[in-house]
PDB file of C-alpha atoms in Angstrom:
ATOM      1  CA  MET A  60     229.191  55.059 278.299  1.00 90.00           C
ATOM      2  CA  ARG A  61     231.837  52.519 279.277  1.00 96.00           C
ATOM      3  CA  LEU A  62     229.417  50.460 281.378  1.00 98.00           C
ATOM      4  CA  LYS A  63     226.466  50.349 278.980  1.00 97.00           C
ATOM      5  CA  ASP A  64     224.572  47.057 279.296  1.00 95.00           C
ATOM      6  CA  LYS A  65     226.480  46.119 282.483  1.00 98.00           C
ATOM      7  CA  VAL A  66     224.712  45.215 285.733  1.00 98.00           C
ATOM      8  CA  ALA A  67     226.460  46.329 288.896  1.00 98.00           C
ATOM      9  CA  ILE A  68     225.666  45.585 292.529  1.00 98.00           C
ATOM     10  CA  ILE A  69     227.203  47.990 295.023  1.00 98.00           C
ATOM     11  CA  THR A  70     227.050  46.996 298.684  1.00 98.00           C
ATOM     12  CA  GLY A  71     226.734  49.909 301.055  1.00 98.00           C
ATOM     13  CA  GLY A  72     225.485  51.972 298.132  1.00 98.00           C
ATOM     14  CA  SER A  73     223.028  54.160 300.002  1.00 98.00           C
ATOM     15  CA  ARG A  74     225.626  56.676 301.194  1.00 97.00           C
ATOM     16  CA  GLY A  75     229.259  57.757 301.147  1.00 97.00           C
ATOM     17  CA  ILE A  76     231.707  56.031 298.816  1.00 97.00           C
ATOM     18  CA  GLY A  77     229.101  53.470 297.729  1.00 98.00           C
ATOM     19  CA  TYR A  78     226.616  56.160 296.722  1.00 98.00           C
ATOM     20  CA  ALA A  79     229.318  58.075 294.832  1.00 98.00           C
ATOM     21  CA  THR A  80     230.283  54.835 293.075  1.00 98.00           C
ATOM     22  CA  ALA A  81     226.642  54.269 292.109  1.00 98.00           C
ATOM     23  CA  GLU A  82     226.507  57.758 290.608  1.00 98.00           C
ATOM     24  CA  ALA A  83     229.722  57.204 288.644  1.00 98.00           C
ATOM     25  CA  PHE A  84     228.462  53.868 287.304  1.00 98.00           C
ATOM     26  CA  LEU A  85     225.113  55.408 286.324  1.00 98.00           C
ATOM     27  CA  ARG A  86     226.892  58.191 284.439  1.00 97.00           C
ATOM     28  CA  GLU A  87     228.737  55.460 282.527  1.00 98.00           C
ATOM     29  CA  GLY A  88     225.492  53.702 281.576  1.00 98.00           C
ATOM     30  CA  ALA A  89     225.385  50.785 284.019  1.00 98.00           C
ATOM     31  CA  THR A  90     222.289  49.304 285.563  1.00 98.00           C
ATOM     32  CA  VAL A  91     222.940  49.784 289.279  1.00 98.00           C
ATOM     33  CA  VAL A  92     221.527  47.924 292.244  1.00 98.00           C
ATOM     34  CA  ILE A  93     222.583  49.223 295.634  1.00 98.00           C
ATOM     35  CA  THR A  94     222.390  47.389 298.919  1.00 98.00           C
ATOM     36  CA  ALA A  95     221.654  49.044 302.224  1.00 98.00           C
ATOM     37  CA  SER A  96     221.169  47.782 305.768  1.00 96.00           C
ATOM     38  CA  THR A  97     217.436  48.530 305.626  1.00 97.00           C
ATOM     39  CA  LYS A  98     214.820  48.612 302.880  1.00 97.00           C
ATOM     40  CA  GLU A  99     214.011  52.203 303.855  1.00 98.00           C
ATOM     41  CA  SER A 100     217.633  53.299 303.365  1.00 98.00           C
ATOM     42  CA  ALA A 101     217.803  51.501 300.020  1.00 98.00           C
ATOM     43  CA  ASP A 102     214.502  53.000 298.842  1.00 98.00           C
ATOM     44  CA  LYS A 103     215.509  56.514 299.879  1.00 98.00           C
ATOM     45  CA  ALA A 104     218.844  56.310 298.042  1.00 98.00           C
ATOM     46  CA  VAL A 105     217.206  54.773 294.955  1.00 98.00           C
ATOM     47  CA  ALA A 106     214.633  57.589 294.849  1.00 98.00           C
ATOM     48  CA  LYS A 107     217.396  60.186 295.089  1.00 98.00           C
ATOM     49  CA  LEU A 108     219.393  58.494 292.310  1.00 98.00           C
ATOM     50  CA  LYS A 109     216.317  58.149 290.074  1.00 98.00           C
ATOM     51  CA  GLU A 110     215.656  61.846 290.502  1.00 98.00           C
ATOM     52  CA  LYS A 111     219.149  62.673 289.272  1.00 97.00           C
ATOM     53  CA  TYR A 112     219.342  59.894 286.633  1.00 98.00           C
ATOM     54  CA  PRO A 113     215.711  59.457 285.497  1.00 97.00           C
ATOM     55  CA  ASN A 114     216.527  57.396 282.403  1.00 96.00           C
ATOM     56  CA  SER A 115     218.700  54.900 284.256  1.00 97.00           C
ATOM     57  CA  ARG A 116     217.884  51.451 285.606  1.00 98.00           C
ATOM     58  CA  ILE A 117     218.334  51.585 289.374  1.00 98.00           C
ATOM     59  CA  GLY A 118     217.269  49.199 292.102  1.00 98.00           C
ATOM     60  CA  GLY A 119     217.776  48.663 295.788  1.00 98.00           C
ATOM     61  CA  ILE A 120     217.915  45.611 298.040  1.00 98.00           C
ATOM     62  CA  SER A 121     218.625  45.050 301.713  1.00 98.00           C
ATOM     63  CA  PRO A 122     220.072  41.587 302.235  1.00 98.00           C
ATOM     64  CA  ASN A 123     221.652  40.566 305.515  1.00 98.00           C
ATOM     65  CA  LEU A 124     225.224  40.539 304.211  1.00 98.00           C
ATOM     66  CA  SER A 125     226.349  38.260 307.039  1.00 97.00           C
ATOM     67  CA  SER A 126     223.999  35.527 305.738  1.00 98.00           C
ATOM     68  CA  LEU A 127     224.996  33.773 302.517  1.00 98.00           C
ATOM     69  CA  GLN A 128     221.424  32.594 301.968  1.00 98.00           C
ATOM     70  CA  SER A 129     220.022  36.118 302.323  1.00 98.00           C
ATOM     71  CA  VAL A 130     222.613  37.466 299.896  1.00 98.00           C
ATOM     72  CA  ARG A 131     222.016  34.645 297.400  1.00 98.00           C
ATOM     73  CA  ASP A 132     218.247  35.148 297.539  1.00 98.00           C
ATOM     74  CA  ASN A 133     218.560  38.899 296.948  1.00 98.00           C
ATOM     75  CA  PHE A 134     221.177  38.559 294.203  1.00 98.00           C
ATOM     76  CA  ARG A 135     218.961  36.007 292.411  1.00 97.00           C
ATOM     77  CA  ILE A 136     216.160  38.569 292.432  1.00 97.00           C
ATOM     78  CA  VAL A 137     218.578  41.065 290.865  1.00 98.00           C
ATOM     79  CA  SER A 138     219.514  38.515 288.192  1.00 97.00           C
ATOM     80  CA  ASP A 139     215.857  37.745 287.492  1.00 97.00           C
ATOM     81  CA  VAL A 140     214.988  41.436 287.083  1.00 97.00           C
ATOM     82  CA  TYR A 141     218.121  42.904 285.493  1.00 97.00           C
ATOM     83  CA  GLY A 142     220.234  39.979 284.305  1.00 96.00           C
ATOM     84  CA  CYS A 143     223.430  38.397 285.539  1.00 96.00           C
ATOM     85  CA  VAL A 144     225.633  40.674 287.599  1.00 97.00           C
ATOM     86  CA  ASP A 145     228.695  41.882 285.681  1.00 98.00           C
ATOM     87  CA  ILE A 146     230.277  43.972 288.434  1.00 98.00           C
ATOM     88  CA  LEU A 147     230.221  43.601 292.209  1.00 98.00           C
ATOM     89  CA  VAL A 148     231.551  46.401 294.385  1.00 98.00           C
ATOM     90  CA  ASN A 149     232.065  45.225 297.967  1.00 98.00           C
ATOM     91  CA  ASN A 150     231.840  48.519 299.785  1.00 98.00           C
ATOM     92  CA  ALA A 151     229.585  47.997 302.825  1.00 98.00           C
ATOM     93  CA  GLY A 152     231.413  48.388 306.086  1.00 96.00           C
ATOM     94  CA  VAL A 153     231.172  49.465 309.662  1.00 96.00           C
ATOM     95  CA  SER A 154     233.710  50.766 312.143  1.00 93.00           C
ATOM     96  CA  ALA A 155     233.924  51.609 315.808  1.00 87.00           C
ATOM     97  CA  SER A 156     236.413  53.742 317.721  1.00 90.00           C
ATOM     98  CA  THR A 157     236.186  51.753 320.942  1.00 92.00           C
ATOM     99  CA  PRO A 158     239.482  51.380 322.846  1.00 95.00           C
ATOM    100  CA  PHE A 159     240.811  47.810 322.814  1.00 94.00           C
ATOM    101  CA  THR A 160     240.327  47.257 326.547  1.00 94.00           C
ATOM    102  CA  GLU A 161     236.644  48.182 326.202  1.00 95.00           C
ATOM    103  CA  TYR A 162     235.995  46.135 323.059  1.00 93.00           C
ATOM    104  CA  THR A 163     233.534  43.313 323.542  1.00 95.00           C
ATOM    105  CA  GLU A 164     233.327  40.099 321.583  1.00 96.00           C
ATOM    106  CA  GLU A 165     229.982  41.310 320.211  1.00 95.00           C
ATOM    107  CA  ASP A 166     231.569  44.584 319.016  1.00 94.00           C
ATOM    108  CA  PHE A 167     234.317  42.639 317.263  1.00 96.00           C
ATOM    109  CA  ASP A 168     231.862  40.162 315.711  1.00 97.00           C
ATOM    110  CA  LYS A 169     229.629  42.943 314.376  1.00 96.00           C
ATOM    111  CA  VAL A 170     232.511  44.515 312.455  1.00 97.00           C
ATOM    112  CA  MET A 171     233.908  41.208 311.218  1.00 97.00           C
ATOM    113  CA  ASP A 172     230.468  39.895 310.183  1.00 97.00           C
ATOM    114  CA  LEU A 173     229.796  42.835 307.883  1.00 97.00           C
ATOM    115  CA  ASN A 174     233.284  43.804 306.768  1.00 98.00           C
ATOM    116  CA  VAL A 175     234.680  40.316 306.138  1.00 98.00           C
ATOM    117  CA  LYS A 176     231.863  37.798 306.055  1.00 98.00           C
ATOM    118  CA  GLY A 177     229.774  40.259 304.030  1.00 98.00           C
ATOM    119  CA  VAL A 178     232.525  40.520 301.421  1.00 98.00           C
ATOM    120  CA  PHE A 179     232.832  36.732 301.287  1.00 98.00           C
ATOM    121  CA  ASN A 180     229.060  36.238 300.991  1.00 98.00           C
ATOM    122  CA  ALA A 181     228.534  38.903 298.332  1.00 98.00           C
ATOM    123  CA  THR A 182     231.526  37.644 296.354  1.00 98.00           C
ATOM    124  CA  ARG A 183     230.356  34.042 296.631  1.00 98.00           C
ATOM    125  CA  ALA A 184     226.815  34.899 295.517  1.00 98.00           C
ATOM    126  CA  ALA A 185     227.868  37.164 292.637  1.00 98.00           C
ATOM    127  CA  SER A 186     230.553  34.773 291.445  1.00 97.00           C
ATOM    128  CA  GLU A 187     228.011  32.023 290.773  1.00 94.00           C
ATOM    129  CA  CYS A 188     226.579  33.926 287.823  1.00 93.00           C
ATOM    130  CA  MET A 189     229.978  35.276 286.770  1.00 97.00           C
ATOM    131  CA  VAL A 190     231.644  31.864 286.717  1.00 96.00           C
ATOM    132  CA  ALA A 191     228.749  30.392 284.725  1.00 94.00           C
ATOM    133  CA  ARG A 192     229.272  33.116 282.083  1.00 95.00           C
ATOM    134  CA  GLY A 193     233.046  33.073 282.294  1.00 96.00           C
ATOM    135  CA  LYS A 194     233.429  36.768 283.097  1.00 97.00           C
ATOM    136  CA  GLY A 195     232.823  39.439 285.703  1.00 97.00           C
ATOM    137  CA  VAL A 196     234.539  42.026 287.872  1.00 98.00           C
ATOM    138  CA  ILE A 197     234.714  42.109 291.665  1.00 98.00           C
ATOM    139  CA  LEU A 198     236.047  45.218 293.418  1.00 98.00           C
ATOM    140  CA  SER A 199     236.478  45.367 297.182  1.00 98.00           C
ATOM    141  CA  THR A 200     237.205  48.520 299.134  1.00 97.00           C
ATOM    142  CA  SER A 201     239.703  48.442 301.967  1.00 96.00           C
ATOM    143  CA  SER A 202     241.601  51.025 303.974  1.00 96.00           C
ATOM    144  CA  MET A 203     245.122  52.196 304.702  1.00 95.00           C
ATOM    145  CA  VAL A 204     244.540  51.230 308.333  1.00 95.00           C
ATOM    146  CA  SER A 205     244.638  47.618 307.131  1.00 95.00           C
ATOM    147  CA  ILE A 206     248.394  48.139 306.804  1.00 95.00           C
ATOM    148  CA  TYR A 207     249.109  50.837 309.402  1.00 95.00           C
ATOM    149  CA  GLY A 208     246.557  50.007 312.105  1.00 94.00           C
ATOM    150  CA  GLN A 209     244.842  52.527 314.342  1.00 92.00           C
ATOM    151  CA  PRO A 210     244.902  53.166 318.090  1.00 89.00           C
ATOM    152  CA  SER A 211     241.268  52.234 318.731  1.00 91.00           C
ATOM    153  CA  GLY A 212     238.552  50.335 316.918  1.00 93.00           C
ATOM    154  CA  ILE A 213     240.857  47.360 316.369  1.00 94.00           C
ATOM    155  CA  ALA A 214     238.312  45.234 314.495  1.00 96.00           C
ATOM    156  CA  TYR A 215     238.183  47.682 311.582  1.00 97.00           C
ATOM    157  CA  PRO A 216     241.852  47.413 310.539  1.00 97.00           C
ATOM    158  CA  ALA A 217     241.755  43.654 311.223  1.00 97.00           C
ATOM    159  CA  SER A 218     238.699  43.313 308.997  1.00 98.00           C
ATOM    160  CA  LYS A 219     240.210  45.357 306.191  1.00 98.00           C
ATOM    161  CA  PHE A 220     243.447  43.327 306.396  1.00 98.00           C
ATOM    162  CA  ALA A 221     241.249  40.236 305.942  1.00 98.00           C
ATOM    163  CA  VAL A 222     239.534  41.860 302.922  1.00 98.00           C
ATOM    164  CA  ASN A 223     242.984  42.442 301.405  1.00 98.00           C
ATOM    165  CA  GLY A 224     243.864  38.774 301.884  1.00 97.00           C
ATOM    166  CA  LEU A 225     240.558  37.584 300.461  1.00 97.00           C
ATOM    167  CA  THR A 226     240.925  39.864 297.447  1.00 96.00           C
ATOM    168  CA  ILE A 227     244.513  38.834 296.734  1.00 96.00           C
ATOM    169  CA  SER A 228     243.557  35.179 297.066  1.00 96.00           C
ATOM    170  CA  LEU A 229     240.685  35.537 294.593  1.00 92.00           C
TER     171      LEU A 229
END
């Protein structure tokens, strides 16, 4: 139980890598709060996790990760209910496989808003409590395409390269 008495927020925790991370943290005794793009997605994933880990503390929220105020408001609710966040896992992300010549500014913005601005906002909001206590852990997922690129969906590798820079700078 390496994470006993720790509170973790996992963005994009309703499926995929985020959901698997939530399960691993629950097995290690953490209180886990997942974020999802909708309340319904969060609630569905929370119900599934509670079924598998009935004695664990699990919650779900659906902040707009591209809005610092929305993230702050939701993270404050988490702190009020569960205590100060000890671990933030920045995992939420979106990709597109659109060829560059067909990419629109809106397509690019959508990926950058979630994949980069979302990481900044979640990190900024979680760090407020962590800095006040003098401790905390922030993990951010990236991708090999941040280094090697990919032939289409150019915003995804650009966004993950930005996550690498943000993480190194922190």
